[in-house]
Short mmCIF file of C-alpha atoms in Angstrom, two decimals:
data_model
loop_
_atom_site.label_atom_id
_atom_site.label_comp_id
_atom_site.label_asym_id
_atom_site.label_seq_id
_atom_site.Cartn_x
_atom_site.Cartn_y
_atom_site.Cartn_z
CA UNK A 1 0.00 0.00 0.00
CA UNK A 2 1.31 3.46 -0.97
CA UNK A 3 1.20 6.76 0.94
CA UNK A 4 2.27 10.31 0.07
CA UNK A 5 2.60 13.62 1.86
CA UNK A 6 -0.60 15.55 2.64
CA UNK A 7 -1.30 19.25 3.22
CA UNK A 8 -3.60 18.88 6.20
CA UNK A 9 -6.01 16.57 8.05
CA UNK A 10 -9.44 17.77 9.13
CA UNK A 11 -12.56 16.09 10.41
CA UNK A 12 -14.08 13.82 13.02
CA UNK A 13 -13.18 10.23 13.94
CA UNK A 14 -15.17 7.73 16.00
CA UNK A 15 -12.74 5.24 17.46
CA UNK A 16 -13.58 1.50 17.41
CA UNK A 17 -13.96 -0.34 20.68
CA UNK A 18 -11.03 -0.95 22.99
CA UNK A 19 -9.28 -4.23 22.13
CA UNK A 20 -8.33 -5.11 25.72
CA UNK A 21 -11.85 -4.51 27.03
CA UNK A 22 -13.52 -6.33 24.10
CA UNK A 23 -11.44 -9.47 24.77
CA UNK A 24 -12.28 -9.40 28.47
CA UNK A 25 -16.00 -8.84 27.91
CA UNK A 26 -16.25 -12.10 25.94
CA UNK A 27 -14.11 -14.09 28.38
CA UNK A 28 -15.75 -12.89 31.58
CA UNK A 29 -19.24 -13.00 30.05
CA UNK A 30 -18.62 -16.65 29.20
CA UNK A 31 -17.81 -17.39 32.86
CA UNK A 32 -20.86 -15.52 34.18
CA UNK A 33 -24.38 -16.82 34.70
CA UNK A 34 -26.87 -15.41 32.21
CA UNK A 35 -26.45 -13.15 29.21
CA UNK A 36 -23.86 -10.40 28.78
CA UNK A 37 -24.61 -7.73 26.17
CA UNK A 38 -21.62 -5.89 24.66
CA UNK A 39 -21.91 -2.80 22.46
CA UNK A 40 -19.11 -1.08 20.48
CA UNK A 41 -17.24 -4.40 20.44
CA UNK A 42 -14.06 -4.35 18.37
CA UNK A 43 -14.60 -6.56 15.32
CA UNK A 44 -10.87 -7.02 14.78
CA UNK A 45 -9.20 -10.36 14.06
CA UNK A 46 -7.75 -10.70 17.58
CA UNK A 47 -11.10 -10.26 19.33
CA UNK A 48 -12.79 -12.61 16.85
CA UNK A 49 -10.18 -15.23 17.85
CA UNK A 50 -11.41 -14.92 21.45
CA UNK A 51 -15.02 -15.44 20.33
CA UNK A 52 -13.98 -18.49 18.30
CA UNK A 53 -12.16 -20.06 21.25
CA UNK A 54 -15.08 -19.67 23.65
CA UNK A 55 -17.53 -21.04 21.10
CA UNK A 56 -15.31 -24.13 20.92
CA UNK A 57 -15.53 -24.27 24.73
CA UNK A 58 -19.30 -24.58 24.49
CA UNK A 59 -20.44 -20.97 24.87
CA UNK A 60 -23.18 -19.61 22.60
CA UNK A 61 -22.14 -16.16 21.33
CA UNK A 62 -24.29 -14.08 18.97
CA UNK A 63 -22.25 -11.57 16.99
CA UNK A 64 -24.07 -8.82 15.11
CA UNK A 65 -22.94 -5.38 13.98
CA UNK A 66 -25.02 -3.77 16.75
CA UNK A 67 -24.04 -5.94 19.71
CA UNK A 68 -22.54 -9.16 21.02
CA UNK A 69 -24.66 -11.46 23.19
CA UNK A 70 -22.69 -13.95 25.29
CA UNK A 71 -24.82 -16.65 26.89
CA UNK A 72 -22.63 -17.53 29.85
CA UNK A 73 -22.72 -20.85 31.65
CA UNK A 74 -21.06 -19.88 34.91
CA UNK A 75 -17.59 -20.41 36.28
CA UNK A 76 -17.69 -24.18 35.72
CA UNK A 77 -19.77 -24.28 32.53
CA UNK A 78 -17.06 -24.63 29.90
CA UNK A 79 -16.80 -27.96 28.05
CA UNK A 80 -13.81 -29.75 26.53
CA UNK A 81 -13.11 -28.59 22.96
CA UNK A 82 -13.02 -31.19 20.20
CA UNK A 83 -9.88 -29.75 18.64
CA UNK A 84 -7.07 -27.23 19.19
CA UNK A 85 -8.02 -23.71 20.30
CA UNK A 86 -6.61 -21.33 17.68
CA UNK A 87 -5.78 -17.90 19.15
CA UNK A 88 -4.60 -16.49 15.81
CA UNK A 89 -2.27 -13.50 16.32
CA UNK A 90 -3.65 -12.64 19.75
CA UNK A 91 -1.27 -12.61 22.70
CA UNK A 92 -4.12 -11.41 24.93
CA UNK A 93 -6.30 -14.39 24.02
CA UNK A 94 -3.42 -16.84 24.46
CA UNK A 95 -2.26 -15.63 27.84
CA UNK A 96 -5.62 -14.82 29.48
CA UNK A 97 -7.42 -17.98 28.36
CA UNK A 98 -4.52 -20.04 29.74
CA UNK A 99 -5.42 -18.87 33.24
CA UNK A 100 -9.03 -19.93 32.73
CA UNK A 101 -8.13 -23.30 31.19
CA UNK A 102 -5.74 -24.11 34.04
CA UNK A 103 -8.74 -24.39 36.36
CA UNK A 104 -10.91 -26.63 34.17
CA UNK A 105 -11.44 -30.39 34.49
CA UNK A 106 -10.21 -31.19 30.99
CA UNK A 107 -7.16 -30.91 28.72
CA UNK A 108 -6.77 -28.29 26.00
CA UNK A 109 -4.23 -27.65 23.27
CA UNK A 110 -3.69 -23.93 22.60
CA UNK A 111 -1.95 -22.63 19.49
CA UNK A 112 -1.76 -19.56 17.26
CA UNK A 113 -0.07 -18.20 14.16
CA UNK A 114 3.67 -18.06 13.45
CA UNK A 115 4.03 -14.86 15.51
CA UNK A 116 2.28 -16.33 18.56
CA UNK A 117 4.54 -19.38 18.32
CA UNK A 118 7.56 -17.13 18.99
CA UNK A 119 6.13 -15.01 21.82
CA UNK A 120 7.27 -15.76 25.39
CA UNK A 121 4.87 -17.87 27.43
CA UNK A 122 7.19 -18.73 30.32
CA UNK A 123 5.89 -15.57 32.00
CA UNK A 124 2.53 -17.34 32.45
CA UNK A 125 3.77 -20.95 32.64
CA UNK A 126 5.78 -20.11 35.77
CA UNK A 127 2.98 -18.66 37.95
CA UNK A 128 0.38 -21.14 36.72
CA UNK A 129 2.74 -24.01 37.56
CA UNK A 130 3.29 -22.50 41.02
CA UNK A 131 -0.49 -22.66 41.45
CA UNK A 132 -0.47 -26.37 40.62
CA UNK A 133 -1.36 -26.20 36.94
CA UNK A 134 -0.07 -28.80 34.46
CA UNK A 135 0.98 -26.65 31.49
CA UNK A 136 3.53 -27.72 28.87
CA UNK A 137 5.16 -25.99 25.91
CA UNK A 138 4.89 -28.79 23.34
CA UNK A 139 8.03 -27.70 21.48
CA UNK A 140 9.94 -27.25 24.72
CA UNK A 141 10.77 -23.60 23.95
CA UNK A 142 8.39 -21.89 26.41
CA UNK A 143 6.18 -20.80 23.50
CA UNK A 144 2.92 -22.04 21.97
CA UNK A 145 1.61 -24.58 21.24
CA UNK A 146 0.67 -25.20 24.87
CA UNK A 147 -1.00 -28.24 26.43
CA UNK A 148 -2.98 -27.31 29.52
CA UNK A 149 -4.30 -30.13 31.73
CA UNK A 150 -6.76 -28.42 34.04
CA UNK A 151 -7.09 -29.29 37.69
CA UNK A 152 -7.24 -28.05 41.26
CA UNK A 153 -5.33 -24.80 41.71
CA UNK A 154 -3.86 -23.24 44.84
CA UNK A 155 -4.04 -19.55 45.69
CA UNK A 156 -0.62 -17.91 45.83
CA UNK A 157 0.92 -14.47 46.25
CA UNK A 158 2.80 -13.93 42.97
CA UNK A 159 5.47 -11.29 42.45
CA UNK A 160 5.64 -10.68 38.71
CA UNK A 161 9.04 -9.67 37.30
CA UNK A 162 7.29 -7.71 34.52
CA UNK A 163 4.54 -5.10 34.54
CA UNK A 164 2.16 -6.92 32.21
CA UNK A 165 -1.61 -6.79 32.24
CA UNK A 166 -1.66 -10.10 30.37
CA UNK A 167 0.39 -11.88 33.05
CA UNK A 168 -1.58 -10.25 35.87
CA UNK A 169 -4.91 -11.12 34.25
CA UNK A 170 -3.88 -14.72 33.56
CA UNK A 171 -2.98 -15.29 37.22
CA UNK A 172 -6.10 -13.53 38.55
CA UNK A 173 -8.33 -15.59 36.24
CA UNK A 174 -6.67 -18.78 37.44
CA UNK A 175 -7.34 -17.45 40.95
CA UNK A 176 -11.07 -17.72 40.28
CA UNK A 177 -10.59 -21.50 40.46
CA UNK A 178 -8.09 -21.63 43.36
CA UNK A 179 -8.57 -22.89 46.92
CA UNK A 180 -7.52 -19.58 48.52
CA UNK A 181 -7.05 -15.92 47.55
CA UNK A 182 -4.53 -15.14 44.80
CA UNK A 183 -2.56 -11.91 44.51
CA UNK A 184 -0.26 -10.44 41.87
CA UNK A 185 2.29 -7.74 42.66
CA UNK A 186 3.91 -5.90 39.76
CA UNK A 187 7.04 -3.72 39.63
CA UNK A 188 4.80 -0.88 38.40
CA UNK A 189 1.06 -0.86 37.77
CA UNK A 190 -0.12 -2.20 34.40
CA UNK A 191 -3.54 -1.54 32.86
CA UNK A 192 -6.36 -2.52 35.22
CA UNK A 193 -9.27 -3.43 32.92
CA UNK A 194 -9.44 -6.95 34.36
CA UNK A 195 -9.83 -5.75 37.94
CA UNK A 196 -12.49 -3.19 37.01
CA UNK A 197 -14.54 -5.54 34.84
CA UNK A 198 -14.35 -8.60 37.07
CA UNK A 199 -15.60 -6.47 39.96
CA UNK A 200 -18.49 -5.36 37.75
CA UNK A 201 -19.41 -9.01 37.12
CA UNK A 202 -19.43 -9.68 40.87
CA UNK A 203 -15.93 -10.94 41.69
CA UNK A 204 -14.23 -9.82 44.89
CA UNK A 205 -11.15 -7.96 43.67
CA UNK A 206 -9.04 -5.64 45.79
CA UNK A 207 -6.22 -3.37 44.61
CA UNK A 208 -3.56 -1.75 46.76
CA UNK A 209 -0.57 -0.06 45.19
CA UNK A 210 0.77 -2.44 42.55
CA UNK A 211 -0.92 -5.51 44.08
CA UNK A 212 -4.25 -6.97 42.95
CA UNK A 213 -5.95 -9.74 44.95
CA UNK A 214 -8.89 -11.92 43.96
CA UNK A 215 -11.09 -14.26 46.04
CA UNK A 216 -11.92 -17.69 44.58
CA UNK A 217 -15.26 -19.07 43.41
CA UNK A 218 -17.30 -15.87 42.99
CA UNK A 219 -20.83 -15.76 41.63
CA UNK A 220 -20.44 -13.90 38.35
CA UNK A 221 -23.56 -12.49 36.69
CA UNK A 222 -24.11 -11.29 33.15
CA UNK A 223 -24.16 -7.54 32.58
CA UNK A 224 -24.30 -4.83 29.92
CA UNK A 225 -20.95 -3.46 28.74
CA UNK A 226 -20.43 -0.42 26.51
CA UNK A 227 -16.86 -0.67 25.27
CA UNK A 228 -15.06 2.70 25.15
CA UNK A 229 -13.00 3.66 22.10
CA UNK A 230 -9.47 2.26 22.13
CA UNK A 231 -6.88 4.89 23.07
CA UNK A 232 -4.24 2.79 21.30
CA UNK A 233 -6.22 3.24 18.06
CA UNK A 234 -6.87 6.91 18.82
CA UNK A 235 -3.12 7.46 19.20
CA UNK A 236 -2.56 7.43 15.43
CA UNK A 237 -5.03 10.24 14.80
CA UNK A 238 -3.81 12.11 17.87
CA UNK A 239 -0.24 12.05 16.51
CA UNK A 240 -1.37 12.86 12.98
CA UNK A 241 -3.29 15.91 14.13
CA UNK A 242 -0.27 17.21 16.04
CA UNK A 243 2.34 16.43 13.34
CA UNK A 244 0.69 17.42 10.09
CA UNK A 245 0.46 21.21 9.50
CA UNK A 246 -2.92 22.98 9.37
CA UNK A 247 -4.73 20.02 10.93
CA UNK A 248 -7.65 19.76 13.35
CA UNK A 249 -9.19 16.41 14.31
CA UNK A 250 -11.99 15.63 16.77
CA UNK A 251 -11.51 12.09 18.10
CA UNK A 252 -14.71 10.82 19.74
CA UNK A 253 -15.36 8.31 22.54
CA UNK A 254 -11.78 7.64 23.67
CA UNK A 255 -11.11 5.57 26.79
CA UNK A 256 -8.80 7.50 29.12
CA UNK A 257 -8.27 4.98 31.92
CA UNK A 258 -5.27 6.35 33.87
CA UNK A 259 -3.42 3.04 33.40
CA UNK A 260 -3.63 3.60 29.62
CA UNK A 261 -3.41 7.38 29.04
CA UNK A 262 0.38 7.81 28.90
CA UNK A 263 0.19 8.87 25.24
CA UNK A 264 -1.88 11.90 26.28
CA UNK A 265 0.57 12.91 28.97
CA UNK A 266 3.57 12.56 26.64
CA UNK A 267 1.88 14.42 23.78
CA UNK A 268 1.04 17.33 26.09
CA UNK A 269 4.61 17.36 27.46
CA UNK A 270 5.84 17.56 23.86
CA UNK A 271 3.74 20.69 23.41
CA UNK A 272 0.68 19.13 21.82
CA UNK A 273 -2.50 21.20 21.55
CA UNK A 274 -5.08 18.75 22.96
CA UNK A 275 -8.45 19.71 24.43
CA UNK A 276 -10.45 17.16 26.47
CA UNK A 277 -14.23 17.40 25.94
CA UNK A 278 -17.33 15.53 27.14
CA UNK A 279 -15.75 13.51 29.95
CA UNK A 280 -17.91 10.71 31.38
CA UNK A 281 -17.59 7.28 33.00
CA UNK A 282 -19.19 4.01 31.91
CA UNK A 283 -18.65 0.73 33.76
CA UNK A 284 -15.78 2.22 35.72
CA UNK A 285 -13.98 3.28 32.53
CA UNK A 286 -13.56 7.05 31.90
CA UNK A 287 -14.04 8.30 28.33
CA UNK A 288 -13.89 11.65 26.52
CA UNK A 289 -13.60 13.34 23.15
CA UNK A 290 -10.21 14.76 22.13
CA UNK A 291 -9.79 17.87 19.98
CA UNK A 292 -6.29 17.85 18.48
CA UNK A 293 -4.64 20.67 16.52
CA UNK A 294 -1.29 21.04 14.72
CA UNK A 295 1.47 21.90 17.17
CA UNK A 296 5.15 22.77 17.40
CA UNK A 297 6.49 19.71 19.17
CA UNK A 298 9.65 19.34 21.23
CA UNK A 299 11.69 16.33 22.33
CA UNK A 300 11.15 14.72 25.75
CA UNK A 301 12.48 11.86 27.87
CA UNK A 302 10.07 8.94 28.39
CA UNK A 303 10.74 6.21 30.93
CA UNK A 304 9.90 4.66 34.29
CA UNK A 305 6.35 4.24 35.55
CA UNK A 306 4.72 5.80 32.49
CA UNK A 307 5.97 3.06 30.13
CA UNK A 308 3.28 0.44 30.88
CA UNK A 309 0.61 3.10 30.24
CA UNK A 310 1.81 3.66 26.65
CA UNK A 311 3.76 0.54 25.65
CA UNK A 312 1.62 -0.08 22.53
CA UNK A 313 1.87 3.56 21.48
CA UNK A 314 5.69 3.77 21.49
CA UNK A 315 6.05 3.12 17.73
CA UNK A 316 3.73 6.07 17.06
CA UNK A 317 5.53 8.23 19.64
CA UNK A 318 8.86 7.44 17.95
CA UNK A 319 7.51 8.57 14.58
CA UNK A 320 6.04 11.70 16.17
CA UNK A 321 9.42 12.46 17.77
CA UNK A 322 10.94 12.77 14.29
CA UNK A 323 8.66 15.78 13.76
CA UNK A 324 9.68 17.39 17.08
CA UNK A 325 12.61 19.73 17.69
CA UNK A 326 15.35 18.30 19.87
CA UNK A 327 16.08 14.86 21.27
CA UNK A 328 13.51 12.32 22.46
CA UNK A 329 14.78 9.46 24.61
CA UNK A 330 12.65 6.36 25.20
CA UNK A 331 13.94 4.01 27.92
CA UNK A 332 12.75 1.18 30.21
CA UNK A 333 10.84 -0.28 27.26
CA UNK A 334 12.45 -3.74 26.94
CA UNK A 335 8.93 -5.17 26.61
CA UNK A 336 8.88 -3.86 23.03
CA UNK A 337 11.21 -6.69 22.03
CA UNK A 338 8.56 -9.36 22.64
CA UNK A 339 5.52 -7.84 20.94
CA UNK A 340 4.15 -8.89 17.52
CA UNK A 341 7.60 -7.93 16.24
CA UNK A 342 10.73 -6.68 18.00
CA UNK A 343 9.39 -3.15 17.93
CA UNK A 344 12.68 -1.52 18.91
CA UNK A 345 14.49 -3.01 15.89
CA UNK A 346 11.51 -2.61 13.56
CA UNK A 347 10.91 1.05 14.41
CA UNK A 348 14.58 2.02 14.24
CA UNK A 349 15.26 0.18 10.95
CA UNK A 350 12.19 1.62 9.22
CA UNK A 351 12.72 5.17 10.49
CA UNK A 352 16.37 5.09 9.39
CA UNK A 353 15.14 4.06 5.93
CA UNK A 354 13.06 7.27 5.91
CA UNK A 355 16.06 9.41 6.87
CA UNK A 356 15.45 9.75 10.60
CA UNK A 357 18.29 10.37 13.04
CA UNK A 358 17.58 7.48 15.42
CA UNK A 359 19.56 4.89 17.35
CA UNK A 360 18.43 1.78 19.20
CA UNK A 361 19.38 1.16 22.82
CA UNK A 362 18.97 -2.00 24.93
CA UNK A 363 15.71 -0.72 26.38
CA UNK A 364 14.43 1.81 23.85
CA UNK A 365 15.72 4.39 21.39
CA UNK A 366 17.08 7.91 21.00
CA UNK A 367 15.61 10.14 18.30
CA UNK A 368 16.96 13.48 17.15
CA UNK A 369 14.00 15.27 15.64
CA UNK A 370 13.73 18.10 13.16
CA UNK A 371 15.21 16.32 10.14
CA UNK A 372 12.87 15.83 7.17
CA UNK A 373 11.69 12.31 6.43
CA UNK A 374 11.46 10.89 2.92
CA UNK A 375 9.50 8.04 1.43
CA UNK A 376 10.83 4.49 1.68
CA UNK A 377 9.79 0.85 1.55
CA UNK A 378 8.58 -0.08 5.06
CA UNK A 379 8.47 -3.67 6.28
CA UNK A 380 5.60 -3.92 8.77
CA UNK A 381 6.66 -7.44 9.87
CA UNK A 382 2.89 -8.00 9.84
CA UNK A 383 2.73 -5.94 13.04
CA UNK A 384 -0.45 -3.84 13.02
CA UNK A 385 1.00 -1.07 15.19
CA UNK A 386 4.05 -0.71 12.93
CA UNK A 387 1.86 -0.48 9.81
CA UNK A 388 -0.40 2.20 11.30
CA UNK A 389 2.46 4.24 12.79
CA UNK A 390 4.31 4.42 9.49
CA UNK A 391 1.16 5.17 7.53
CA UNK A 392 0.89 8.31 9.69
CA UNK A 393 4.60 9.08 9.35
CA UNK A 394 4.34 8.81 5.56
CA UNK A 395 1.75 11.62 5.51
CA UNK A 396 4.51 14.01 6.65
CA UNK A 397 7.34 12.56 4.52
CA UNK A 398 8.53 13.76 1.11
CA UNK A 399 7.90 11.39 -1.78
CA UNK A 400 6.15 8.04 -1.77
CA UNK A 401 6.16 5.43 1.02
CA UNK A 402 5.21 1.80 0.46
CA UNK A 403 4.17 -0.31 3.46
CA UNK A 404 4.55 -4.04 2.96
CA UNK A 405 2.01 -6.18 4.79
CA UNK A 406 -0.21 -3.15 5.35
CA UNK A 407 -3.32 -5.33 5.57
CA UNK A 408 -2.25 -6.54 9.04
CA UNK A 409 -4.16 -3.58 10.56
CA UNK A 410 -7.20 -5.87 10.53
CA UNK A 411 -5.83 -7.28 13.80
CA UNK A 412 -7.03 -4.22 15.73
CA UNK A 413 -8.50 -1.60 13.35
CA UNK A 414 -10.02 -3.02 10.14
CA UNK A 415 -11.31 0.40 8.92
CA UNK A 416 -8.10 2.33 9.69
CA UNK A 417 -7.14 3.27 6.13
CA UNK A 418 -10.68 4.25 5.11
CA UNK A 419 -10.98 6.46 8.22
CA UNK A 420 -7.63 8.10 7.50
CA UNK A 421 -8.56 8.76 3.88
CA UNK A 422 -11.65 10.75 4.93
CA UNK A 423 -9.46 13.20 6.90
CA UNK A 424 -7.06 14.03 4.08
CA UNK A 425 -7.60 17.49 2.63
#
């Protein structure tokens, strides 16, 4: 797919549903008694993988363009699947469902695409094994495919070496089936959608500092969930509005959970002109509209506790930093190496191809902004966040940019290119 420089971007964007919350709505609704109704569900490939897996586990799920209806069977209502559960490209599906399957009374084989088969699963195998789970990496490399033989689990206090909402959620979900309370303590707080939503379904979840604790065997009941717009998807239009001259974009219905809003804080620190409008809260999740205007951006240092709140947005931040004056340093972001691609290497290699002054470090990158970018051939590595970040970068670069594997955006934002096209003036 080809992209060229544009003069300005103007208009209004309604952001599709949050990917993290859409996944969890299906999973938790399946474990609840009664029907859960979900609106603004993200119809991306990853979330459809979650639906497919729970259908194979015996849950009736009605999927229409207006809403999802999940007919839950309670905490112990899942049934043994007749074949392998295919999680596609979804790390969230793979890691979270593992916690649920560890507490079942049957054996499951879990597998995904080539990317999933390289992503680290030891981070969940270790705590689940400590809880008494029988979980095996079938290739012996701590990656999928995984065989999970469900059984009686024990509640434990787990100290996670990484700040990862996927690891935390996996352990808490296994804790639903344990014989005593289960807690997870992180080095810094990761996104808390699991804690908020499980509490809404009726689980007893407590949070204190960077520790979340769950009581076993709750009575979960179906509920209505309106999924807020995904701030990770909004980030591309936020950056575009700030970077591209003479631009003004209204981004509607954006989730601004404080464990996810690091992109907003960084963009404002860089000098971004961002106005927050129409703030409200739904199901414990705060949302708003964002009015974004072209800005003179400056370099900043990004690291420490803010990193887990913007880890998925770092590729876009790196591109945005090329359009800022001065040096931007991104550190403490080792987690980028184990995403859909090694996002440190992928971002640095592709930005260098466009003429950026950028260097990789062990835990991030250093970008000297203010140098013009030019078109290049960009390898997305079939990583949706790389494809979308460089599509935005190309709008401010001289010449023509070709993105290989651009169709991978269907993972999280199937209508991304059509939405972007409507803003181009």
